[in-house]
Tab-separated table of C-alpha atoms and ligand atoms in Angstrom:
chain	number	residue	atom	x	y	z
A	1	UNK	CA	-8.877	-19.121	47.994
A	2	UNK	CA	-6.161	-21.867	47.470
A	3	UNK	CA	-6.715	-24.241	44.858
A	4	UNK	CA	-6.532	-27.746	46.116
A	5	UNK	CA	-5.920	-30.144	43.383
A	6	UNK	CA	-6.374	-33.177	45.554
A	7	UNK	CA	-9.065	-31.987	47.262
A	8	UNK	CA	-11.269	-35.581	47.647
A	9	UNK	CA	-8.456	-37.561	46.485
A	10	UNK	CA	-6.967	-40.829	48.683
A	11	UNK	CA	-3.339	-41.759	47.844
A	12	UNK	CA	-0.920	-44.555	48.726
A	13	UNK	CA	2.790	-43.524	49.476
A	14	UNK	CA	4.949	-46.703	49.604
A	15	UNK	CA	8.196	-45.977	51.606
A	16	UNK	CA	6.969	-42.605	52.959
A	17	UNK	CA	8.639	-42.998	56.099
A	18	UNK	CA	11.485	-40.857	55.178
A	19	UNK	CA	13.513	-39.623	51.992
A	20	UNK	CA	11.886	-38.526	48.854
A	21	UNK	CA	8.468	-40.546	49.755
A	22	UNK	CA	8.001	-38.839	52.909
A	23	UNK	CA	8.266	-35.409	50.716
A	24	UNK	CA	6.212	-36.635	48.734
A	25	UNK	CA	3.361	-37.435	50.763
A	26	UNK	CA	3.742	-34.105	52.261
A	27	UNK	CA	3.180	-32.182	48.738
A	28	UNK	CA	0.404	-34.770	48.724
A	29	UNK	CA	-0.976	-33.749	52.064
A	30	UNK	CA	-0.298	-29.883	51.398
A	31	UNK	CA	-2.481	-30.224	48.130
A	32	UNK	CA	-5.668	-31.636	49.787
A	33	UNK	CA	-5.139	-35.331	49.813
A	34	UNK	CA	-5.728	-38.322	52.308
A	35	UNK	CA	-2.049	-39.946	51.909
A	36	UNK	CA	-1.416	-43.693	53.212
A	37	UNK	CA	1.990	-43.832	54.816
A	38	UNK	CA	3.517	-46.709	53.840
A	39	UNK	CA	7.011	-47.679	55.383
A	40	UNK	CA	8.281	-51.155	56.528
A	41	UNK	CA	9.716	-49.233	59.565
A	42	UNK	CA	6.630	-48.666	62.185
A	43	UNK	CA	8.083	-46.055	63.721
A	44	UNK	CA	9.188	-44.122	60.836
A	45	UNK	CA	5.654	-44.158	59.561
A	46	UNK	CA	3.556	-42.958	62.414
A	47	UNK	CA	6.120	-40.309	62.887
A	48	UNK	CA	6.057	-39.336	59.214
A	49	UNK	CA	1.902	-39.096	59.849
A	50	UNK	CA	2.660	-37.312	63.089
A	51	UNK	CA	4.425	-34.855	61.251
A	52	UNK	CA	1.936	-33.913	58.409
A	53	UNK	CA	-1.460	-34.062	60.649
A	54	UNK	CA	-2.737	-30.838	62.341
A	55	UNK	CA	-4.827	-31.098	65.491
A	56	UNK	CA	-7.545	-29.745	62.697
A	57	UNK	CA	-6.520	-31.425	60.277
A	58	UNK	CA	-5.891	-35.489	60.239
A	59	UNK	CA	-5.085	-36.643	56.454
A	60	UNK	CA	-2.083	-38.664	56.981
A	61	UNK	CA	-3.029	-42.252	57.766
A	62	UNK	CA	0.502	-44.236	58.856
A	63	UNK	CA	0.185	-47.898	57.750
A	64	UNK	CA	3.115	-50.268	58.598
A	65	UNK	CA	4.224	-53.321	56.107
A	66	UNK	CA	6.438	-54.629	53.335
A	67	UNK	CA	5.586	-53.064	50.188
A	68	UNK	CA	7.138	-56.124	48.068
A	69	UNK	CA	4.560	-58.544	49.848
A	70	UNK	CA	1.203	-58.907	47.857
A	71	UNK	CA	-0.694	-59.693	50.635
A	72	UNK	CA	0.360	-56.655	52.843
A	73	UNK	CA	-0.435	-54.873	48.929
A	74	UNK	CA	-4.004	-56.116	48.839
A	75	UNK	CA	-4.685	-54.830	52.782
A	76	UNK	CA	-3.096	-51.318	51.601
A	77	UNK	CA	-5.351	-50.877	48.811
A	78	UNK	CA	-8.346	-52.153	51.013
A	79	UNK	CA	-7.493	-49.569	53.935
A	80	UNK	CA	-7.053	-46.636	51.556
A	81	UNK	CA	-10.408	-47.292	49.796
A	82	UNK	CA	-11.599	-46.831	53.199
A	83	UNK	CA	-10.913	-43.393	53.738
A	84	UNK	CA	-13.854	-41.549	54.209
A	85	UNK	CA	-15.133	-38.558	52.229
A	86	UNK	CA	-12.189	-39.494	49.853
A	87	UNK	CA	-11.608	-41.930	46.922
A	88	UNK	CA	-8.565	-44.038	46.510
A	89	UNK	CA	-7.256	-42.315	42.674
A	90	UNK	CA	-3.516	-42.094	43.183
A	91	UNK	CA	-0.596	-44.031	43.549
A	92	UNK	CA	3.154	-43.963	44.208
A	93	UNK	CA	5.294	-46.930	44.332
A	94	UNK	CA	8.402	-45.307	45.410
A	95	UNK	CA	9.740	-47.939	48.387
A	96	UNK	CA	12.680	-49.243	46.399
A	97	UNK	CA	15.811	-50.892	47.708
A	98	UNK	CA	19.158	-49.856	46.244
A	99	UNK	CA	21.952	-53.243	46.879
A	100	UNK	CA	25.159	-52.539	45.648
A	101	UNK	CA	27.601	-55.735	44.535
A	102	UNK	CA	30.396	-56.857	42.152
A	103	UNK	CA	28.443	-58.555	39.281
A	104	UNK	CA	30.626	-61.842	39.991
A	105	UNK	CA	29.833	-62.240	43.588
A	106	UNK	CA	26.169	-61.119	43.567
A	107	UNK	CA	24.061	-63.226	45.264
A	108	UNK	CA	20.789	-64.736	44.843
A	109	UNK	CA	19.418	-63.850	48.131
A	110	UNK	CA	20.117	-59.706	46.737
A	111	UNK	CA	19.050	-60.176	43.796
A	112	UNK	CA	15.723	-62.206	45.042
A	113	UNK	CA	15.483	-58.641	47.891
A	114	UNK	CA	16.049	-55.703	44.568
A	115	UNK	CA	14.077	-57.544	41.947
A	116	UNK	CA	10.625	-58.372	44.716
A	117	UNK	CA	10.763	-54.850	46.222
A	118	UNK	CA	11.492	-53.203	42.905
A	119	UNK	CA	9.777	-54.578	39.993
A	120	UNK	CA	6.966	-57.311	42.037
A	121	UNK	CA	5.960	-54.611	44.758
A	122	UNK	CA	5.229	-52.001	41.717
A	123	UNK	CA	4.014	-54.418	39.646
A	124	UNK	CA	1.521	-55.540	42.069
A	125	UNK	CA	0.562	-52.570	43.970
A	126	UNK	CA	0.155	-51.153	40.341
A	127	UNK	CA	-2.235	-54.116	39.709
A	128	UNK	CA	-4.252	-53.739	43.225
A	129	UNK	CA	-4.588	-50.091	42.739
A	130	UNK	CA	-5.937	-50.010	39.634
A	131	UNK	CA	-8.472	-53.091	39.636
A	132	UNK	CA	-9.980	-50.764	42.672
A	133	UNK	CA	-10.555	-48.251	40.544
A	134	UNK	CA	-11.654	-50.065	37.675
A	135	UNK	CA	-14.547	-51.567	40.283
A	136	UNK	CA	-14.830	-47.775	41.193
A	137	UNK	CA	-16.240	-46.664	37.425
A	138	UNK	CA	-13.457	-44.409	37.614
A	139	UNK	CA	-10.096	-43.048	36.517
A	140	UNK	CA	-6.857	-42.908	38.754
A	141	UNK	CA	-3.098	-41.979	38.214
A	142	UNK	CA	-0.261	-44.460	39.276
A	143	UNK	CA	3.537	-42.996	39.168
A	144	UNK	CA	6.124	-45.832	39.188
A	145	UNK	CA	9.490	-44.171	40.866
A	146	UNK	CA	12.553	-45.000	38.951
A	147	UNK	CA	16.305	-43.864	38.558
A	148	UNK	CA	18.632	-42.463	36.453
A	149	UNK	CA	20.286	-46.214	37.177
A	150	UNK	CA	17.048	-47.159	35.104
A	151	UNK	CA	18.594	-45.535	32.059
A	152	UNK	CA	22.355	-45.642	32.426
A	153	UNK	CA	24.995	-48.089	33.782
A	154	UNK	CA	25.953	-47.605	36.877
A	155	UNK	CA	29.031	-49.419	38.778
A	156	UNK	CA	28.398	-52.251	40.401
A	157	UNK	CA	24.043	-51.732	40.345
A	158	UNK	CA	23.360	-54.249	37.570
A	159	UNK	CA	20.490	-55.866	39.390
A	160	UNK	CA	18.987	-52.311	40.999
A	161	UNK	CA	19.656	-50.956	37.172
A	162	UNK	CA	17.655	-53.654	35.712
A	163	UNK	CA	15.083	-53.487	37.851
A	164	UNK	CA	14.781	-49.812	37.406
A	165	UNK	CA	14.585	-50.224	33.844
A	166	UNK	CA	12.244	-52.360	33.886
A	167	UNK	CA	10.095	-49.947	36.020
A	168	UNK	CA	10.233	-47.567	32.416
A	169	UNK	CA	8.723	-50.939	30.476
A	170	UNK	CA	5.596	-51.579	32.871
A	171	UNK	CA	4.290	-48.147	32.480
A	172	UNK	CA	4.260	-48.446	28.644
A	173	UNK	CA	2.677	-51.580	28.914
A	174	UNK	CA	-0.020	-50.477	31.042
A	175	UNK	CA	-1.192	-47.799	29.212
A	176	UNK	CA	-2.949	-50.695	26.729
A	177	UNK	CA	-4.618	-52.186	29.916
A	178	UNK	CA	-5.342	-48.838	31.728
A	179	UNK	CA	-5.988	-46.314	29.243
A	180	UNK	CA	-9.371	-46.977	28.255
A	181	UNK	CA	-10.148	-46.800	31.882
A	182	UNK	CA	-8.632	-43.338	32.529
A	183	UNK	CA	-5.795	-44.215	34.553
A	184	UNK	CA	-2.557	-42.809	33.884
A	185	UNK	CA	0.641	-44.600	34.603
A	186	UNK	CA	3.868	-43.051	35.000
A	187	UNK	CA	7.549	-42.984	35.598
A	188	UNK	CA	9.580	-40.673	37.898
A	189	UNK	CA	13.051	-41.335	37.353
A	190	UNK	CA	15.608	-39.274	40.150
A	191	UNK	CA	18.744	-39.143	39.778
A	192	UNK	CA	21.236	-38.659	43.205
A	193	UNK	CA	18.844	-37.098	45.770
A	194	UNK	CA	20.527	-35.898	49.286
A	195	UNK	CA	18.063	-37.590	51.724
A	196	UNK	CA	18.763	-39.152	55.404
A	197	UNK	CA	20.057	-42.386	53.545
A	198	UNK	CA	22.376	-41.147	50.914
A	199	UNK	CA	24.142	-38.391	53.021
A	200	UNK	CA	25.179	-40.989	54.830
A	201	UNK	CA	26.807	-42.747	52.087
A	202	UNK	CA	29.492	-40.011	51.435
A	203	UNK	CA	30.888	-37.460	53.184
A	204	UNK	CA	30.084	-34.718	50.910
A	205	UNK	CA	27.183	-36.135	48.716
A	206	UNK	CA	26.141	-32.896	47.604
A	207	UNK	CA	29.227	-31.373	46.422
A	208	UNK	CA	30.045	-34.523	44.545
A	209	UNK	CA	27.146	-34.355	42.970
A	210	UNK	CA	27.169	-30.673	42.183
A	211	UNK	CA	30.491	-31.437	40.475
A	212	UNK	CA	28.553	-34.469	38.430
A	213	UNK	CA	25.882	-32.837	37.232
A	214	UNK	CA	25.586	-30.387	34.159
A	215	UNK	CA	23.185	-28.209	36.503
A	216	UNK	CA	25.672	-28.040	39.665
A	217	UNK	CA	23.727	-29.268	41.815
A	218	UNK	CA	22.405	-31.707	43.824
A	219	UNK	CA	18.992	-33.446	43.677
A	220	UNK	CA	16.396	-32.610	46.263
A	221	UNK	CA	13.381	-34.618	47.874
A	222	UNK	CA	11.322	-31.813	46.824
A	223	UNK	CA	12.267	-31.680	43.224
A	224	UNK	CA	11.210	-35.208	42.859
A	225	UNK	CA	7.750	-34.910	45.309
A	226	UNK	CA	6.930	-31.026	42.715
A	227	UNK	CA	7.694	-33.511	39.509
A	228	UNK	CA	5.024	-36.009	41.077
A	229	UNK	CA	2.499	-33.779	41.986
A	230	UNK	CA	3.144	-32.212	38.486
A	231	UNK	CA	1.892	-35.830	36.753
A	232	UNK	CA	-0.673	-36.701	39.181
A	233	UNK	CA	-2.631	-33.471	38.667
A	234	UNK	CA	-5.647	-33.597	37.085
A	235	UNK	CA	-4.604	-31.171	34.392
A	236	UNK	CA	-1.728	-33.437	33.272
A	237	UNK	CA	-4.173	-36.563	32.312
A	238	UNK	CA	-3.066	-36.604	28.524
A	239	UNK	CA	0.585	-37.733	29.872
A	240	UNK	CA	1.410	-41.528	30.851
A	241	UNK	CA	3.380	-44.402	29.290
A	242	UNK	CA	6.369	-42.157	29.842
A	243	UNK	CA	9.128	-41.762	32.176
A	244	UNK	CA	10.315	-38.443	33.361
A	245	UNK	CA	13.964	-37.958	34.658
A	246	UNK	CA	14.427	-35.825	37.240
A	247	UNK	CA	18.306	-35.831	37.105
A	248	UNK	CA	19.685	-32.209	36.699
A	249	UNK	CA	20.667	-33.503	33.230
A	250	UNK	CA	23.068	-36.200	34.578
A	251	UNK	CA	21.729	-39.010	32.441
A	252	UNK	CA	21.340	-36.765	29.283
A	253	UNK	CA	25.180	-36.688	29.273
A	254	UNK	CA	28.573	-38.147	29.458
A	255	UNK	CA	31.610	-36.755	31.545
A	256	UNK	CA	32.795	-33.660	29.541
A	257	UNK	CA	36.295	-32.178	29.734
A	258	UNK	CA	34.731	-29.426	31.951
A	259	UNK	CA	33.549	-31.494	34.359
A	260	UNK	CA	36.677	-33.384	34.052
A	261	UNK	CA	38.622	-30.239	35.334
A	262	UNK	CA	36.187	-29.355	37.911
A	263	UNK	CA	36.218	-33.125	39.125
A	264	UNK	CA	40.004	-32.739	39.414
A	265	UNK	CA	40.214	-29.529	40.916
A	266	UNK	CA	38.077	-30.703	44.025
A	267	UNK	CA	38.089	-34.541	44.023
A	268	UNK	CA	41.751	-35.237	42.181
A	269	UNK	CA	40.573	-39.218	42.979
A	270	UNK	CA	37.227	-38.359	40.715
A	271	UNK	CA	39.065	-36.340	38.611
A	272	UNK	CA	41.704	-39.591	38.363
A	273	UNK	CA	38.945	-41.888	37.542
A	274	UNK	CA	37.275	-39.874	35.164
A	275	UNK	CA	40.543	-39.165	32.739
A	276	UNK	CA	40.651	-43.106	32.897
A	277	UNK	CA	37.245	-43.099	30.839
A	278	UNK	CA	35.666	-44.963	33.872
A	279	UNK	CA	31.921	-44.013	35.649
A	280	UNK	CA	32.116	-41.995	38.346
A	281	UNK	CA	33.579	-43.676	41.308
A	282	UNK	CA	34.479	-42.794	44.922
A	283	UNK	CA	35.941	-45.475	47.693
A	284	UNK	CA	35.221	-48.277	45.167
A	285	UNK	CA	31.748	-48.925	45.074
A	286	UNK	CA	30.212	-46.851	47.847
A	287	UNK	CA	29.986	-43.986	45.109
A	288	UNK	CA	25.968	-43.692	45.206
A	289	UNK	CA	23.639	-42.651	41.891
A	290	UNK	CA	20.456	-43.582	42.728
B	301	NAD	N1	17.863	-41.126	46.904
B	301	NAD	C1	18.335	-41.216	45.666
B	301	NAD	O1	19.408	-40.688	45.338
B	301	NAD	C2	17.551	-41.961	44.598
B	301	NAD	C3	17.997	-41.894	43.259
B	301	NAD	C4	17.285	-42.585	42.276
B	301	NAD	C5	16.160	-43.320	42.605
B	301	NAD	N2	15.751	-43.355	43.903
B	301	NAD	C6	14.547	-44.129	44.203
B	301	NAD	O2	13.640	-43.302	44.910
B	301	NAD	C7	12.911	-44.079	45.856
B	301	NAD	C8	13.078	-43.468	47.249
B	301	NAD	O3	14.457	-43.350	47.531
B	301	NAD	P1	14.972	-42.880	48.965
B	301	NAD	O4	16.444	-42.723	48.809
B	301	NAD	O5	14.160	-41.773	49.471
B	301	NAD	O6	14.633	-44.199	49.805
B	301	NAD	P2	15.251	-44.778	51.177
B	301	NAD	O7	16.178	-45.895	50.859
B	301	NAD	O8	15.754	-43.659	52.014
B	301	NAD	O9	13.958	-45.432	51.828
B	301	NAD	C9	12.810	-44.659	52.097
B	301	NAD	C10	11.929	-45.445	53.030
B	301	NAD	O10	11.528	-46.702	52.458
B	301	NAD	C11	11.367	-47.620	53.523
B	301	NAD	N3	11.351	-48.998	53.015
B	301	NAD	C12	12.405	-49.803	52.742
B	301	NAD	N4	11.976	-51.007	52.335
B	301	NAD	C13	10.624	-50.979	52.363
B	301	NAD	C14	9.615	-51.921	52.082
B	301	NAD	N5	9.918	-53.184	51.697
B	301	NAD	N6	8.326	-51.555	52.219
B	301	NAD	C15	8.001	-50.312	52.639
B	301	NAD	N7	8.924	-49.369	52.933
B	301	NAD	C16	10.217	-49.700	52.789
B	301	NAD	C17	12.515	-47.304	54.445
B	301	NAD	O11	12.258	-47.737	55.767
B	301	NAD	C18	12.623	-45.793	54.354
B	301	NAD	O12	11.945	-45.116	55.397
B	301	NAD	C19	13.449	-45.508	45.731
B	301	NAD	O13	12.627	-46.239	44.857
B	301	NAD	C20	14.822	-45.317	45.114
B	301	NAD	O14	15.258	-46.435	44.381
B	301	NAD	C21	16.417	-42.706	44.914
């Protein structure tokens, strides 16, 4: 018999239209859960349900809205609660916008869109979530998603960097509110992750990538969705406060002559850029991390 670990369980999936929190609503799904599919697009999250409900076997529950508005927040944790036969005890704030911009001609308006999305939609769903199950008498387990951006400077990401970072803060924080209560708080931290948005952004995302990174590869949704089901099961309840990079080893380093040489040999621009002691850089700023 297969061992269901969520078996019971109701969780919220911000952003799970597509990308990494559509895979990782489906891990969710796949392990037993109810999942709430967030995503501001409509569309994108009724077809994301579509795709993880069986005739059988209806768990996905597609719920439209803005995942940096507190209102639309409160309404998502009230719908999930009322799930039947399951009990709201996980979370996943992974909607996060990524707004790249020279630091001198940043504008308000972006930084007002990165910082409410980023650090007030976690903050608050975060908040929400875990009031619920305080009312509940029991314990939960919120993962905050991050980025290697979080931890190390990126071109032209300052605001989208800070805000990740301050993603890593929060958790610590709220393990002196939430602990006592048996909620975990976490945060998953990917690095570049080949999904419908970023292999858009260069022509050959993965290969750069694969050139970056000390493990040759690129990241995957599912190495980030395996890395969240890994902290939100049960058996992992004596880990939170901490975030956990999932980066093929990209932020644990800096560009070594090896990857120097490989960098030139297929990208002599990269390679260019590199021996000039700069970050990592493609067609100016389109080069994405995060
Ligand atoms: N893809 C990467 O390389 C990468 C790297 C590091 C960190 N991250 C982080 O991982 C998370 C997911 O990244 P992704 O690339 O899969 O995302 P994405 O940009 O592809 O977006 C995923 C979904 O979020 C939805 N969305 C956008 N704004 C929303 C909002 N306000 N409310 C609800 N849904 C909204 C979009 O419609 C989309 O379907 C983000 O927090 C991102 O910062 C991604």
């Amino acid at each position: 018999m297969n061992y269901l670990p969520f078996a019971g369980k109701t969780a919220i999936v911000t952003g799970a239209g597509t990308g990494i929190g559509f895979e990782i609503a489906k891990h969710l799904v796949l392990d037993g859960a109810a999942v709430v599919i967030n995503d501001l697009d409509p569309d994108l999250a009724h077809y994301a349900a579509d795709q993880l409900n069986t005739e059988e076997d209806q768990r996905a529950f597609a719920l439209p809205g803005d995942a940096g508005n507190v209102d639309f927040i409160r309404e998502m944790v009230e719908f999930a609660s009322d799930i039947p036969d399951h009990r709201l005890e996980m979370v996943v704030a992974n909607a996060g916008l990524t707004e790249f911009g020279d630091f001198f001609d940043f504008a308000p308006e972006s930084f007002e869109k990165v910082v409410n999305l980023n650090l007030r939609g976690s903050f608050f769903l975060a908040q929400t979530a875990a009031r619920k199950m305080k009312d509940g008498g029991h314990g939960g387990n919120i993962v905050l998603i991050g980025s290697n951006v979080g931890e190390r400077a990126y071109p032209n990401l300052a605001a989208y960097g800070m805000s990740k970072a301050g993603i890593s803060m929060l958790v610590k924080q709220l393990t002196l509110p939430l602990g006592p209560l048996g909620i975990s708080v976490n945060c998953v931290s990917p690095g570049a992750t080949l999904t419908e948005r970023t292999a858009l952004e260069e022509d050959d995302y993965a290969g750069i990538w694969a050139k970056l990174n000390p493990n040759q590869r690129v990241g995957r949704p599912e190495d980030v969705a395996h890395t969240v089901s890994f902290i939100l099961n049960p058996a992992s309840r004596h880990i939170t406060g901490q975030t956990l990079l999932v980066d093929g080893g990209w932020t644990a380093t800096g560009p070594t002559p090896d990857l120097i040489q490989r960098a030139e040999k297929g990208f002599p621009e990269l390679g260019k850029k590199l021996n000039g002691n700069k970050a990592p850089s493609i067609n100016g700023h389109r080069m994405a991390a995060r």
